[in-house]
Structure formats: C-alpha cells, structure tokens
Amino acid sequence: MSEYDPVDPPVALTVAGSDSGGGAGVQADLTAMRAHGVFGASVVTATTAQNTRGVEDVNPLPADHVASQYAAVADDFDVAAVKTGMLATAEVVETVTELVADFDAPLVVDPVMVAATGDRLLSPAAEDAYEDLVAAATLVTPNADEAAVLTGDPVETPADAEAAGRELVALGADAALVKGGHLSEGAVGEDVVVDTLVRAEGDSESGGPTVDRFETPRIDTDATHGSGCALSSAIAARLARGESVRGAVDVAVEEMTEAVRRGYDVGEGPGAVNPTVLGEE
C-alpha cells in the first residue's frame, strides 16, 4: 500500500455563472485558479446555453440556492479569497453582497454587465445593486464598458479609465483595475493594451490614490472569450496565496497576453483564451 502524500493548497471560491461552451464563467475560473496552485471551489449563479458563436439561453438560479451553495463551501473550507463573476439578477447580487459582508479575506469583483457585442446583460435594478458589492471589494475589475455603466461616464481612453478607477475607489473599493482591451485603439495605439490600476492606498507625492498603468502587446485575434474571467480568477488565486494587489495584478496582466496568444482554436466561432498557461514559470 502506498503512503498518502496530500498537498495543502490555499482555497479560492468563484461565485459565477456556468458556461456550457467551457471558455468562460466557472469553467475558466477554476482552470485559472488551479493553474496558480490554488484549490478552486464554486458557487454557480446561473446556467447558460452558449458556445463559441454566442449565448442562446440564460437560466439564473434562485438566490436561496446560491446562498446554500455558499454556506456549504464556507462551512467546510478555509476560503482565502472570493471572486465574483456573472451574478445575473438584482436578487443574486444583493444576496452575494450579504454573504460576503463578514468575509475577512480578499474579494475580487468582476462586474459582468456587458457582452463582447456591447449588449447589456443585466437589468437596471441589477446594475444598481452592484454599488454595495463594489464598495465591499478588495479589487473590482471592470472592462471599459462596465466601468462606464458603474460610473455613468464614458470610458474611451486611458485618462477616462483612470478617472473611472478613481471614482470606483471613492465608492469604497480598495482598488479598481479598469481593463483596456475595449478602449479605443486610436487612444492607446493599435498594438498596445493599457490596463489601469487605481488603489486607495495613497500616493506619497500627490496624497491621492496610487495609479499604475500596465502596457502589454495587443494580440491580433477576436478569440478573447473568457479573458476577463481568467484574469480576475488569476488575481484572486494570487491574493489567496498572500500576494499584494499590486503584485497579483502585475503578474496576472502580463500572463494574460500569453493566455490570449496561445488561446483555444475550438468551435466554429472565435475561440477562447487558454487559462492553463497562467502561473507558468
């Protein structure tokens, strides 16, 4: 009989929707977390019928069942970080906000509000419900379109992204990462993606929030499905391992370039990013 030789990784939890096509949602989250040596648990908020060509149907789960899943995980695991993704309805957003209110560890909020097509995914009530969840976040990670929804102002340039990040920090988030993939290419150069991190932690010179910009090569592909999920999950995993927000974002943003470059060419539509390359040395 062989000797039992287990590993004891940190545990991170994703609270998000399921992607039947496998490229985003809980499926991408768990892959990204495990690529970083973190055990991933999950709370499913909705099931979807989707593939590489698009979303055909969404079925939000009852908020009380979402709460039951969360309670089951929290009762058994020492959760070191939580990441939220698609929350689907105002009731689920409010339920999740209540569930994490006493959570004493990093919370990464990926406010999945706008599809790649530009279509709004949530009702106005659900969008409004995000305000309290954003205020509870260690880090909120909107793309430019989602930052515009959260702040009410257009986000088209890196300067706009910084302004949005500052506003999200003013709303209560410890930090905001406004992703630059959807920014106007003419504003940043067609070959570069600029992600902007604003941290409430003060800048010693200005006395205001600290602002960092990360420039990475833009990959010539439409196959970016799951990039936001994988990025926020990679950051959550690194926070679960005890890294700083600045350090976790720096590494995860750099890794995403390779995850997109080495993406999955599957299905008849644009493929998906490859979270398995995250965490590679």
PDB file of C-alpha atoms in Angstrom:
ATOM      1  CA  MET A   1       0.000   0.000   0.000  1.00  0.00           C
ATOM      2  CA  SER A   2       1.400   3.403  -0.987  1.00  0.00           C
ATOM      3  CA  GLU A   3       1.763   6.223   1.511  1.00  0.00           C
ATOM      4  CA  TYR A   4      -0.807   9.032   1.345  1.00  0.00           C
ATOM      5  CA  ASP A   5       1.030  12.242   0.402  1.00  0.00           C
ATOM      6  CA  PRO A   6      -1.524  15.071   0.038  1.00  0.00           C
ATOM      7  CA  VAL A   7      -0.951  18.712  -0.827  1.00  0.00           C
ATOM      8  CA  ASP A   8      -2.498  21.577   1.131  1.00  0.00           C
ATOM      9  CA  PRO A   9      -3.118  24.492  -1.242  1.00  0.00           C
ATOM     10  CA  PRO A  10      -4.979  27.696  -0.412  1.00  0.00           C
ATOM     11  CA  VAL A  11      -8.680  27.636  -1.331  1.00  0.00           C
ATOM     12  CA  ALA A  12     -10.324  30.268  -3.518  1.00  0.00           C
ATOM     13  CA  LEU A  13     -14.023  30.480  -4.317  1.00  0.00           C
ATOM     14  CA  THR A  14     -15.651  31.607  -7.548  1.00  0.00           C
ATOM     15  CA  VAL A  15     -19.259  32.817  -7.470  1.00  0.00           C
ATOM     16  CA  ALA A  16     -20.267  32.960 -11.121  1.00  0.00           C
ATOM     17  CA  GLY A  17     -22.294  31.531 -13.989  1.00  0.00           C
ATOM     18  CA  SER A  18     -21.612  28.298 -15.825  1.00  0.00           C
ATOM     19  CA  ASP A  19     -20.525  28.438 -19.484  1.00  0.00           C
ATOM     20  CA  SER A  20     -21.703  25.329 -21.345  1.00  0.00           C
ATOM     21  CA  GLY A  21     -19.111  26.120 -24.015  1.00  0.00           C
ATOM     22  CA  GLY A  22     -16.350  25.855 -21.411  1.00  0.00           C
ATOM     23  CA  GLY A  23     -14.491  29.034 -22.344  1.00  0.00           C
ATOM     24  CA  ALA A  24     -15.593  31.414 -19.610  1.00  0.00           C
ATOM     25  CA  GLY A  25     -17.513  31.503 -16.336  1.00  0.00           C
ATOM     26  CA  VAL A  26     -16.935  28.949 -13.617  1.00  0.00           C
ATOM     27  CA  GLN A  27     -15.114  26.644 -16.013  1.00  0.00           C
ATOM     28  CA  ALA A  28     -12.461  29.247 -16.853  1.00  0.00           C
ATOM     29  CA  ASP A  29     -12.292  30.431 -13.241  1.00  0.00           C
ATOM     30  CA  LEU A  30     -11.461  27.006 -11.820  1.00  0.00           C
ATOM     31  CA  THR A  31      -8.878  26.334 -14.533  1.00  0.00           C
ATOM     32  CA  ALA A  32      -7.136  29.642 -13.850  1.00  0.00           C
ATOM     33  CA  MET A  33      -7.161  29.079 -10.098  1.00  0.00           C
ATOM     34  CA  ARG A  34      -5.661  25.621 -10.335  1.00  0.00           C
ATOM     35  CA  ALA A  35      -3.036  26.849 -12.795  1.00  0.00           C
ATOM     36  CA  HIS A  36      -1.848  29.027  -9.907  1.00  0.00           C
ATOM     37  CA  GLY A  37      -1.675  26.150  -7.440  1.00  0.00           C
ATOM     38  CA  VAL A  38      -4.901  27.095  -5.670  1.00  0.00           C
ATOM     39  CA  PHE A  39      -7.818  24.750  -4.992  1.00  0.00           C
ATOM     40  CA  GLY A  40     -10.959  26.213  -6.554  1.00  0.00           C
ATOM     41  CA  ALA A  41     -14.445  25.846  -5.109  1.00  0.00           C
ATOM     42  CA  SER A  42     -17.538  27.199  -6.842  1.00  0.00           C
ATOM     43  CA  VAL A  43     -20.986  28.687  -6.342  1.00  0.00           C
ATOM     44  CA  VAL A  44     -22.993  28.619  -9.578  1.00  0.00           C
ATOM     45  CA  THR A  45     -25.322  31.597 -10.034  1.00  0.00           C
ATOM     46  CA  ALA A  46     -26.766  30.700 -13.440  1.00  0.00           C
ATOM     47  CA  THR A  47     -26.532  28.124 -16.169  1.00  0.00           C
ATOM     48  CA  THR A  48     -26.152  29.172 -19.784  1.00  0.00           C
ATOM     49  CA  ALA A  49     -26.651  27.585 -23.171  1.00  0.00           C
ATOM     50  CA  GLN A  50     -23.747  29.016 -25.138  1.00  0.00           C
ATOM     51  CA  ASN A  51     -20.886  28.154 -27.434  1.00  0.00           C
ATOM     52  CA  THR A  52     -18.185  29.986 -29.365  1.00  0.00           C
ATOM     53  CA  ARG A  53     -20.836  31.687 -31.525  1.00  0.00           C
ATOM     54  CA  GLY A  54     -22.796  33.258 -28.672  1.00  0.00           C
ATOM     55  CA  VAL A  55     -25.249  32.898 -25.801  1.00  0.00           C
ATOM     56  CA  GLU A  56     -28.558  31.194 -26.628  1.00  0.00           C
ATOM     57  CA  ASP A  57     -30.171  30.996 -23.180  1.00  0.00           C
ATOM     58  CA  VAL A  58     -29.522  32.018 -19.573  1.00  0.00           C
ATOM     59  CA  ASN A  59     -31.197  30.434 -16.554  1.00  0.00           C
ATOM     60  CA  PRO A  60     -30.470  32.304 -13.279  1.00  0.00           C
ATOM     61  CA  LEU A  61     -30.590  30.086 -10.210  1.00  0.00           C
ATOM     62  CA  PRO A  62     -32.732  31.021  -7.189  1.00  0.00           C
ATOM     63  CA  ALA A  63     -30.952  33.294  -4.743  1.00  0.00           C
ATOM     64  CA  ASP A  64     -31.643  30.935  -1.846  1.00  0.00           C
ATOM     65  CA  HIS A  65     -29.883  28.113  -3.702  1.00  0.00           C
ATOM     66  CA  VAL A  66     -26.916  30.413  -4.366  1.00  0.00           C
ATOM     67  CA  ALA A  67     -26.834  31.117  -0.624  1.00  0.00           C
ATOM     68  CA  SER A  68     -27.000  27.376   0.161  1.00  0.00           C
ATOM     69  CA  GLN A  69     -24.021  26.663  -2.087  1.00  0.00           C
ATOM     70  CA  TYR A  70     -22.018  29.438  -0.456  1.00  0.00           C
ATOM     71  CA  ALA A  71     -22.895  28.190   3.041  1.00  0.00           C
ATOM     72  CA  ALA A  72     -21.834  24.641   2.171  1.00  0.00           C
ATOM     73  CA  VAL A  73     -18.429  25.814   0.943  1.00  0.00           C
ATOM     74  CA  ALA A  74     -17.850  28.280   3.794  1.00  0.00           C
ATOM     75  CA  ASP A  75     -18.787  25.639   6.374  1.00  0.00           C
ATOM     76  CA  ASP A  76     -16.132  23.193   5.191  1.00  0.00           C
ATOM     77  CA  PHE A  77     -13.268  25.152   3.606  1.00  0.00           C
ATOM     78  CA  ASP A  78     -10.909  27.838   4.850  1.00  0.00           C
ATOM     79  CA  VAL A  79     -11.584  30.165   1.921  1.00  0.00           C
ATOM     80  CA  ALA A  80      -8.644  32.529   1.355  1.00  0.00           C
ATOM     81  CA  ALA A  81     -10.189  34.632  -1.435  1.00  0.00           C
ATOM     82  CA  VAL A  82     -13.511  35.030  -3.234  1.00  0.00           C
ATOM     83  CA  LYS A  83     -14.055  36.091  -6.835  1.00  0.00           C
ATOM     84  CA  THR A  84     -17.466  37.025  -8.228  1.00  0.00           C
ATOM     85  CA  GLY A  85     -18.415  36.914 -11.892  1.00  0.00           C
ATOM     86  CA  MET A  86     -21.835  36.881 -13.565  1.00  0.00           C
ATOM     87  CA  LEU A  87     -24.482  37.314 -10.862  1.00  0.00           C
ATOM     88  CA  ALA A  88     -27.417  37.510 -13.279  1.00  0.00           C
ATOM     89  CA  THR A  89     -30.138  39.215 -11.185  1.00  0.00           C
ATOM     90  CA  ALA A  90     -30.532  42.003  -8.641  1.00  0.00           C
ATOM     91  CA  GLU A  91     -31.620  39.459  -6.035  1.00  0.00           C
ATOM     92  CA  VAL A  92     -28.476  37.388  -6.524  1.00  0.00           C
ATOM     93  CA  VAL A  93     -26.258  40.490  -6.417  1.00  0.00           C
ATOM     94  CA  GLU A  94     -27.884  41.541  -3.149  1.00  0.00           C
ATOM     95  CA  THR A  95     -27.637  38.011  -1.731  1.00  0.00           C
ATOM     96  CA  VAL A  96     -23.956  37.700  -2.578  1.00  0.00           C
ATOM     97  CA  THR A  97     -23.280  41.145  -1.094  1.00  0.00           C
ATOM     98  CA  GLU A  98     -24.866  39.980   2.178  1.00  0.00           C
ATOM     99  CA  LEU A  99     -22.949  36.688   2.112  1.00  0.00           C
ATOM    100  CA  VAL A 100     -19.530  38.328   1.768  1.00  0.00           C
ATOM    101  CA  ALA A 101     -20.238  41.126   4.260  1.00  0.00           C
ATOM    102  CA  ASP A 102     -18.381  39.289   7.039  1.00  0.00           C
ATOM    103  CA  PHE A 103     -15.780  37.663   4.787  1.00  0.00           C
ATOM    104  CA  ASP A 104     -12.379  38.591   6.185  1.00  0.00           C
ATOM    105  CA  ALA A 105     -10.200  37.922   3.147  1.00  0.00           C
ATOM    106  CA  PRO A 106      -9.691  39.395  -0.337  1.00  0.00           C
ATOM    107  CA  LEU A 107     -12.780  39.860  -2.518  1.00  0.00           C
ATOM    108  CA  VAL A 108     -12.351  40.340  -6.275  1.00  0.00           C
ATOM    109  CA  VAL A 109     -15.467  41.627  -8.046  1.00  0.00           C
ATOM    110  CA  ASP A 110     -15.589  41.115 -11.808  1.00  0.00           C
ATOM    111  CA  PRO A 111     -18.810  43.003 -12.677  1.00  0.00           C
ATOM    112  CA  VAL A 112     -20.015  41.016 -15.671  1.00  0.00           C
ATOM    113  CA  MET A 113     -22.504  43.512 -17.114  1.00  0.00           C
ATOM    114  CA  VAL A 114     -21.783  43.970 -20.824  1.00  0.00           C
ATOM    115  CA  ALA A 115     -21.298  41.301 -23.505  1.00  0.00           C
ATOM    116  CA  ALA A 116     -18.473  41.467 -26.040  1.00  0.00           C
ATOM    117  CA  THR A 117     -21.125  42.627 -28.529  1.00  0.00           C
ATOM    118  CA  GLY A 118     -21.837  45.641 -26.319  1.00  0.00           C
ATOM    119  CA  ASP A 119     -25.218  44.272 -25.187  1.00  0.00           C
ATOM    120  CA  ARG A 120     -26.177  44.929 -21.554  1.00  0.00           C
ATOM    121  CA  LEU A 121     -26.533  41.654 -19.653  1.00  0.00           C
ATOM    122  CA  LEU A 122     -28.289  42.909 -16.522  1.00  0.00           C
ATOM    123  CA  SER A 123     -31.457  44.805 -15.720  1.00  0.00           C
ATOM    124  CA  PRO A 124     -31.073  48.393 -14.443  1.00  0.00           C
ATOM    125  CA  ALA A 125     -32.023  47.125 -10.967  1.00  0.00           C
ATOM    126  CA  ALA A 126     -29.241  44.539 -11.040  1.00  0.00           C
ATOM    127  CA  GLU A 127     -26.732  47.134 -12.246  1.00  0.00           C
ATOM    128  CA  ASP A 128     -27.734  49.458  -9.395  1.00  0.00           C
ATOM    129  CA  ALA A 129     -27.410  46.616  -6.882  1.00  0.00           C
ATOM    130  CA  TYR A 130     -23.696  46.374  -7.665  1.00  0.00           C
ATOM    131  CA  GLU A 131     -22.893  49.574  -5.780  1.00  0.00           C
ATOM    132  CA  ASP A 132     -22.731  47.893  -2.363  1.00  0.00           C
ATOM    133  CA  LEU A 133     -20.768  44.917  -3.708  1.00  0.00           C
ATOM    134  CA  VAL A 134     -18.226  47.236  -5.330  1.00  0.00           C
ATOM    135  CA  ALA A 135     -17.879  49.074  -2.010  1.00  0.00           C
ATOM    136  CA  ALA A 136     -17.002  45.753  -0.320  1.00  0.00           C
ATOM    137  CA  ALA A 137     -14.387  44.775  -2.915  1.00  0.00           C
ATOM    138  CA  THR A 138     -10.676  44.437  -2.366  1.00  0.00           C
ATOM    139  CA  LEU A 139     -10.446  44.837  -6.143  1.00  0.00           C
ATOM    140  CA  VAL A 140     -13.072  45.492  -8.812  1.00  0.00           C
ATOM    141  CA  THR A 141     -12.107  44.574 -12.394  1.00  0.00           C
ATOM    142  CA  PRO A 142     -14.449  46.152 -14.983  1.00  0.00           C
ATOM    143  CA  ASN A 143     -13.689  46.472 -18.655  1.00  0.00           C
ATOM    144  CA  ALA A 144     -14.197  49.904 -20.191  1.00  0.00           C
ATOM    145  CA  ASP A 145     -17.888  49.303 -20.969  1.00  0.00           C
ATOM    146  CA  GLU A 146     -18.600  48.016 -17.460  1.00  0.00           C
ATOM    147  CA  ALA A 147     -16.698  50.901 -15.881  1.00  0.00           C
ATOM    148  CA  ALA A 148     -18.916  53.269 -17.877  1.00  0.00           C
ATOM    149  CA  VAL A 149     -22.045  51.529 -16.533  1.00  0.00           C
ATOM    150  CA  LEU A 150     -20.768  51.671 -12.950  1.00  0.00           C
ATOM    151  CA  THR A 151     -19.732  55.335 -13.074  1.00  0.00           C
ATOM    152  CA  GLY A 152     -22.194  56.762 -15.584  1.00  0.00           C
ATOM    153  CA  ASP A 153     -19.392  58.311 -17.648  1.00  0.00           C
ATOM    154  CA  PRO A 154     -17.922  57.167 -20.988  1.00  0.00           C
ATOM    155  CA  VAL A 155     -14.617  55.314 -20.765  1.00  0.00           C
ATOM    156  CA  GLU A 156     -12.748  55.553 -24.061  1.00  0.00           C
ATOM    157  CA  THR A 157      -9.152  56.500 -23.214  1.00  0.00           C
ATOM    158  CA  PRO A 158      -6.570  55.643 -20.532  1.00  0.00           C
ATOM    159  CA  ALA A 159      -7.348  59.006 -18.904  1.00  0.00           C
ATOM    160  CA  ASP A 160     -11.037  58.030 -18.766  1.00  0.00           C
ATOM    161  CA  ALA A 161     -10.042  54.674 -17.294  1.00  0.00           C
ATOM    162  CA  GLU A 162      -8.057  56.392 -14.550  1.00  0.00           C
ATOM    163  CA  ALA A 163     -10.979  58.704 -13.776  1.00  0.00           C
ATOM    164  CA  ALA A 164     -13.333  55.711 -13.588  1.00  0.00           C
ATOM    165  CA  GLY A 165     -10.927  53.845 -11.329  1.00  0.00           C
ATOM    166  CA  ARG A 166     -10.706  56.826  -9.002  1.00  0.00           C
ATOM    167  CA  GLU A 167     -14.499  57.010  -8.849  1.00  0.00           C
ATOM    168  CA  LEU A 168     -14.815  53.306  -8.043  1.00  0.00           C
ATOM    169  CA  VAL A 169     -12.283  53.697  -5.241  1.00  0.00           C
ATOM    170  CA  ALA A 170     -14.261  56.699  -3.993  1.00  0.00           C
ATOM    171  CA  LEU A 171     -17.325  54.428  -3.887  1.00  0.00           C
ATOM    172  CA  GLY A 172     -15.485  52.209  -1.404  1.00  0.00           C
ATOM    173  CA  ALA A 173     -13.452  49.642  -3.340  1.00  0.00           C
ATOM    174  CA  ASP A 174      -9.893  49.230  -2.067  1.00  0.00           C
ATOM    175  CA  ALA A 175      -8.696  49.141  -5.669  1.00  0.00           C
ATOM    176  CA  ALA A 176     -10.017  49.157  -9.235  1.00  0.00           C
ATOM    177  CA  LEU A 177      -8.445  47.614 -12.332  1.00  0.00           C
ATOM    178  CA  VAL A 178     -10.035  49.110 -15.450  1.00  0.00           C
ATOM    179  CA  LYS A 179      -9.140  46.749 -18.278  1.00  0.00           C
ATOM    180  CA  GLY A 180      -8.029  48.321 -21.536  1.00  0.00           C
ATOM    181  CA  GLY A 181      -8.952  45.750 -24.150  1.00  0.00           C
ATOM    182  CA  HIS A 182     -12.097  47.684 -25.133  1.00  0.00           C
ATOM    183  CA  LEU A 183     -10.532  51.142 -25.134  1.00  0.00           C
ATOM    184  CA  SER A 184     -10.391  52.989 -28.433  1.00  0.00           C
ATOM    185  CA  GLU A 185      -7.286  51.689 -30.205  1.00  0.00           C
ATOM    186  CA  GLY A 186      -6.587  55.152 -31.528  1.00  0.00           C
ATOM    187  CA  ALA A 187      -6.219  56.413 -27.975  1.00  0.00           C
ATOM    188  CA  VAL A 188      -3.527  53.939 -26.970  1.00  0.00           C
ATOM    189  CA  GLY A 189      -2.022  52.670 -30.200  1.00  0.00           C
ATOM    190  CA  GLU A 190      -3.316  49.692 -32.121  1.00  0.00           C
ATOM    191  CA  ASP A 191      -0.543  47.419 -30.869  1.00  0.00           C
ATOM    192  CA  VAL A 192      -0.886  48.105 -27.142  1.00  0.00           C
ATOM    193  CA  VAL A 193      -3.408  47.321 -24.396  1.00  0.00           C
ATOM    194  CA  VAL A 194      -3.304  49.656 -21.390  1.00  0.00           C
ATOM    195  CA  ASP A 195      -4.814  48.405 -18.111  1.00  0.00           C
ATOM    196  CA  THR A 196      -5.160  50.957 -15.312  1.00  0.00           C
ATOM    197  CA  LEU A 197      -4.941  50.091 -11.606  1.00  0.00           C
ATOM    198  CA  VAL A 198      -6.098  52.645  -9.046  1.00  0.00           C
ATOM    199  CA  ARG A 199      -5.517  51.839  -5.368  1.00  0.00           C
ATOM    200  CA  ALA A 200      -6.959  53.707  -2.415  1.00  0.00           C
ATOM    201  CA  GLU A 201      -3.552  53.280  -0.816  1.00  0.00           C
ATOM    202  CA  GLY A 202      -2.174  56.799  -1.034  1.00  0.00           C
ATOM    203  CA  ASP A 203       0.488  58.119  -3.359  1.00  0.00           C
ATOM    204  CA  SER A 204       3.174  59.717  -1.177  1.00  0.00           C
ATOM    205  CA  GLU A 205       3.688  62.572  -3.638  1.00  0.00           C
ATOM    206  CA  SER A 206       0.122  63.510  -4.557  1.00  0.00           C
ATOM    207  CA  GLY A 207      -1.605  62.390  -1.379  1.00  0.00           C
ATOM    208  CA  GLY A 208      -4.340  60.799  -3.532  1.00  0.00           C
ATOM    209  CA  PRO A 209      -4.864  57.231  -4.730  1.00  0.00           C
ATOM    210  CA  THR A 210      -1.956  55.366  -6.300  1.00  0.00           C
ATOM    211  CA  VAL A 211      -2.239  54.845 -10.064  1.00  0.00           C
ATOM    212  CA  ASP A 212      -0.329  52.245 -12.093  1.00  0.00           C
ATOM    213  CA  ARG A 213      -0.611  51.536 -15.819  1.00  0.00           C
ATOM    214  CA  PHE A 214       0.290  48.217 -17.407  1.00  0.00           C
ATOM    215  CA  GLU A 215       1.083  48.124 -21.130  1.00  0.00           C
ATOM    216  CA  THR A 216       1.018  44.764 -22.902  1.00  0.00           C
ATOM    217  CA  PRO A 217       1.047  43.768 -26.585  1.00  0.00           C
ATOM    218  CA  ARG A 218      -2.349  43.538 -28.277  1.00  0.00           C
ATOM    219  CA  ILE A 219      -2.736  40.106 -29.879  1.00  0.00           C
ATOM    220  CA  ASP A 220      -4.297  40.099 -33.352  1.00  0.00           C
ATOM    221  CA  THR A 221      -7.322  37.895 -32.593  1.00  0.00           C
ATOM    222  CA  ASP A 222     -11.011  38.020 -31.718  1.00  0.00           C
ATOM    223  CA  ALA A 223     -10.628  34.880 -29.597  1.00  0.00           C
ATOM    224  CA  THR A 224     -10.715  36.619 -26.213  1.00  0.00           C
ATOM    225  CA  HIS A 225     -13.712  34.776 -24.742  1.00  0.00           C
ATOM    226  CA  GLY A 226     -13.086  34.173 -21.043  1.00  0.00           C
ATOM    227  CA  SER A 227     -10.259  36.688 -20.714  1.00  0.00           C
ATOM    228  CA  GLY A 228     -11.972  38.722 -18.002  1.00  0.00           C
ATOM    229  CA  CYS A 229     -12.938  35.607 -16.051  1.00  0.00           C
ATOM    230  CA  ALA A 230      -9.443  34.135 -16.245  1.00  0.00           C
ATOM    231  CA  LEU A 231      -7.765  37.411 -15.304  1.00  0.00           C
ATOM    232  CA  SER A 232      -9.901  38.095 -12.232  1.00  0.00           C
ATOM    233  CA  SER A 233      -9.574  34.468 -11.120  1.00  0.00           C
ATOM    234  CA  ALA A 234      -5.800  34.533 -11.540  1.00  0.00           C
ATOM    235  CA  ILE A 235      -5.654  37.660  -9.394  1.00  0.00           C
ATOM    236  CA  ALA A 236      -7.918  36.089  -6.754  1.00  0.00           C
ATOM    237  CA  ALA A 237      -5.721  32.981  -6.695  1.00  0.00           C
ATOM    238  CA  ARG A 238      -2.589  35.041  -6.170  1.00  0.00           C
ATOM    239  CA  LEU A 239      -4.297  37.038  -3.413  1.00  0.00           C
ATOM    240  CA  ALA A 240      -5.271  33.726  -1.778  1.00  0.00           C
ATOM    241  CA  ARG A 241      -1.567  32.899  -1.785  1.00  0.00           C
ATOM    242  CA  GLY A 242      -0.849  36.076   0.160  1.00  0.00           C
ATOM    243  CA  GLU A 243       0.379  38.386  -2.611  1.00  0.00           C
ATOM    244  CA  SER A 244      -0.354  42.117  -2.669  1.00  0.00           C
ATOM    245  CA  VAL A 245      -2.961  43.566  -5.025  1.00  0.00           C
ATOM    246  CA  ARG A 246      -0.250  45.390  -6.978  1.00  0.00           C
ATOM    247  CA  GLY A 247       1.892  42.275  -7.291  1.00  0.00           C
ATOM    248  CA  ALA A 248      -1.015  39.980  -8.200  1.00  0.00           C
ATOM    249  CA  VAL A 249      -2.289  42.356 -10.888  1.00  0.00           C
ATOM    250  CA  ASP A 250       1.171  42.896 -12.349  1.00  0.00           C
ATOM    251  CA  VAL A 251       1.770  39.175 -12.882  1.00  0.00           C
ATOM    252  CA  ALA A 252      -1.771  38.286 -13.976  1.00  0.00           C
ATOM    253  CA  VAL A 253      -1.953  41.070 -16.575  1.00  0.00           C
ATOM    254  CA  GLU A 254       1.380  40.007 -18.045  1.00  0.00           C
ATOM    255  CA  GLU A 255       0.288  36.367 -18.146  1.00  0.00           C
ATOM    256  CA  MET A 256      -2.956  37.180 -19.972  1.00  0.00           C
ATOM    257  CA  THR A 257      -1.036  38.170 -23.091  1.00  0.00           C
ATOM    258  CA  GLU A 258       0.241  34.614 -23.369  1.00  0.00           C
ATOM    259  CA  ALA A 259      -3.168  33.148 -22.469  1.00  0.00           C
ATOM    260  CA  VAL A 260      -4.671  35.033 -25.411  1.00  0.00           C
ATOM    261  CA  ARG A 261      -1.758  34.310 -27.766  1.00  0.00           C
ATOM    262  CA  ARG A 262      -1.954  30.578 -27.013  1.00  0.00           C
ATOM    263  CA  GLY A 263      -5.752  30.507 -26.991  1.00  0.00           C
ATOM    264  CA  TYR A 264      -8.003  27.581 -27.857  1.00  0.00           C
ATOM    265  CA  ASP A 265      -8.999  27.305 -31.519  1.00  0.00           C
ATOM    266  CA  VAL A 266     -12.200  25.325 -30.943  1.00  0.00           C
ATOM    267  CA  GLY A 267     -15.753  25.618 -32.229  1.00  0.00           C
ATOM    268  CA  GLU A 268     -16.989  27.473 -35.286  1.00  0.00           C
ATOM    269  CA  GLY A 269     -16.840  30.955 -33.736  1.00  0.00           C
ATOM    270  CA  PRO A 270     -13.923  32.821 -32.180  1.00  0.00           C
ATOM    271  CA  GLY A 271     -12.116  30.588 -29.714  1.00  0.00           C
ATOM    272  CA  ALA A 272     -11.310  31.196 -26.055  1.00  0.00           C
ATOM    273  CA  VAL A 273      -8.285  32.174 -24.026  1.00  0.00           C
ATOM    274  CA  ASN A 274      -6.149  29.433 -22.517  1.00  0.00           C
ATOM    275  CA  PRO A 275      -6.096  29.699 -18.697  1.00  0.00           C
ATOM    276  CA  THR A 276      -3.824  26.661 -18.376  1.00  0.00           C
ATOM    277  CA  VAL A 277      -0.805  28.812 -19.311  1.00  0.00           C
ATOM    278  CA  LEU A 278      -1.424  31.083 -16.306  1.00  0.00           C
ATOM    279  CA  GLY A 279       1.008  30.539 -13.482  1.00  0.00           C
ATOM    280  CA  GLU A 280       3.662  29.024 -15.750  1.00  0.00           C
ATOM    281  CA  GLU A 281       7.172  29.918 -14.693  1.00  0.00           C
TER     282      GLU A 281
END
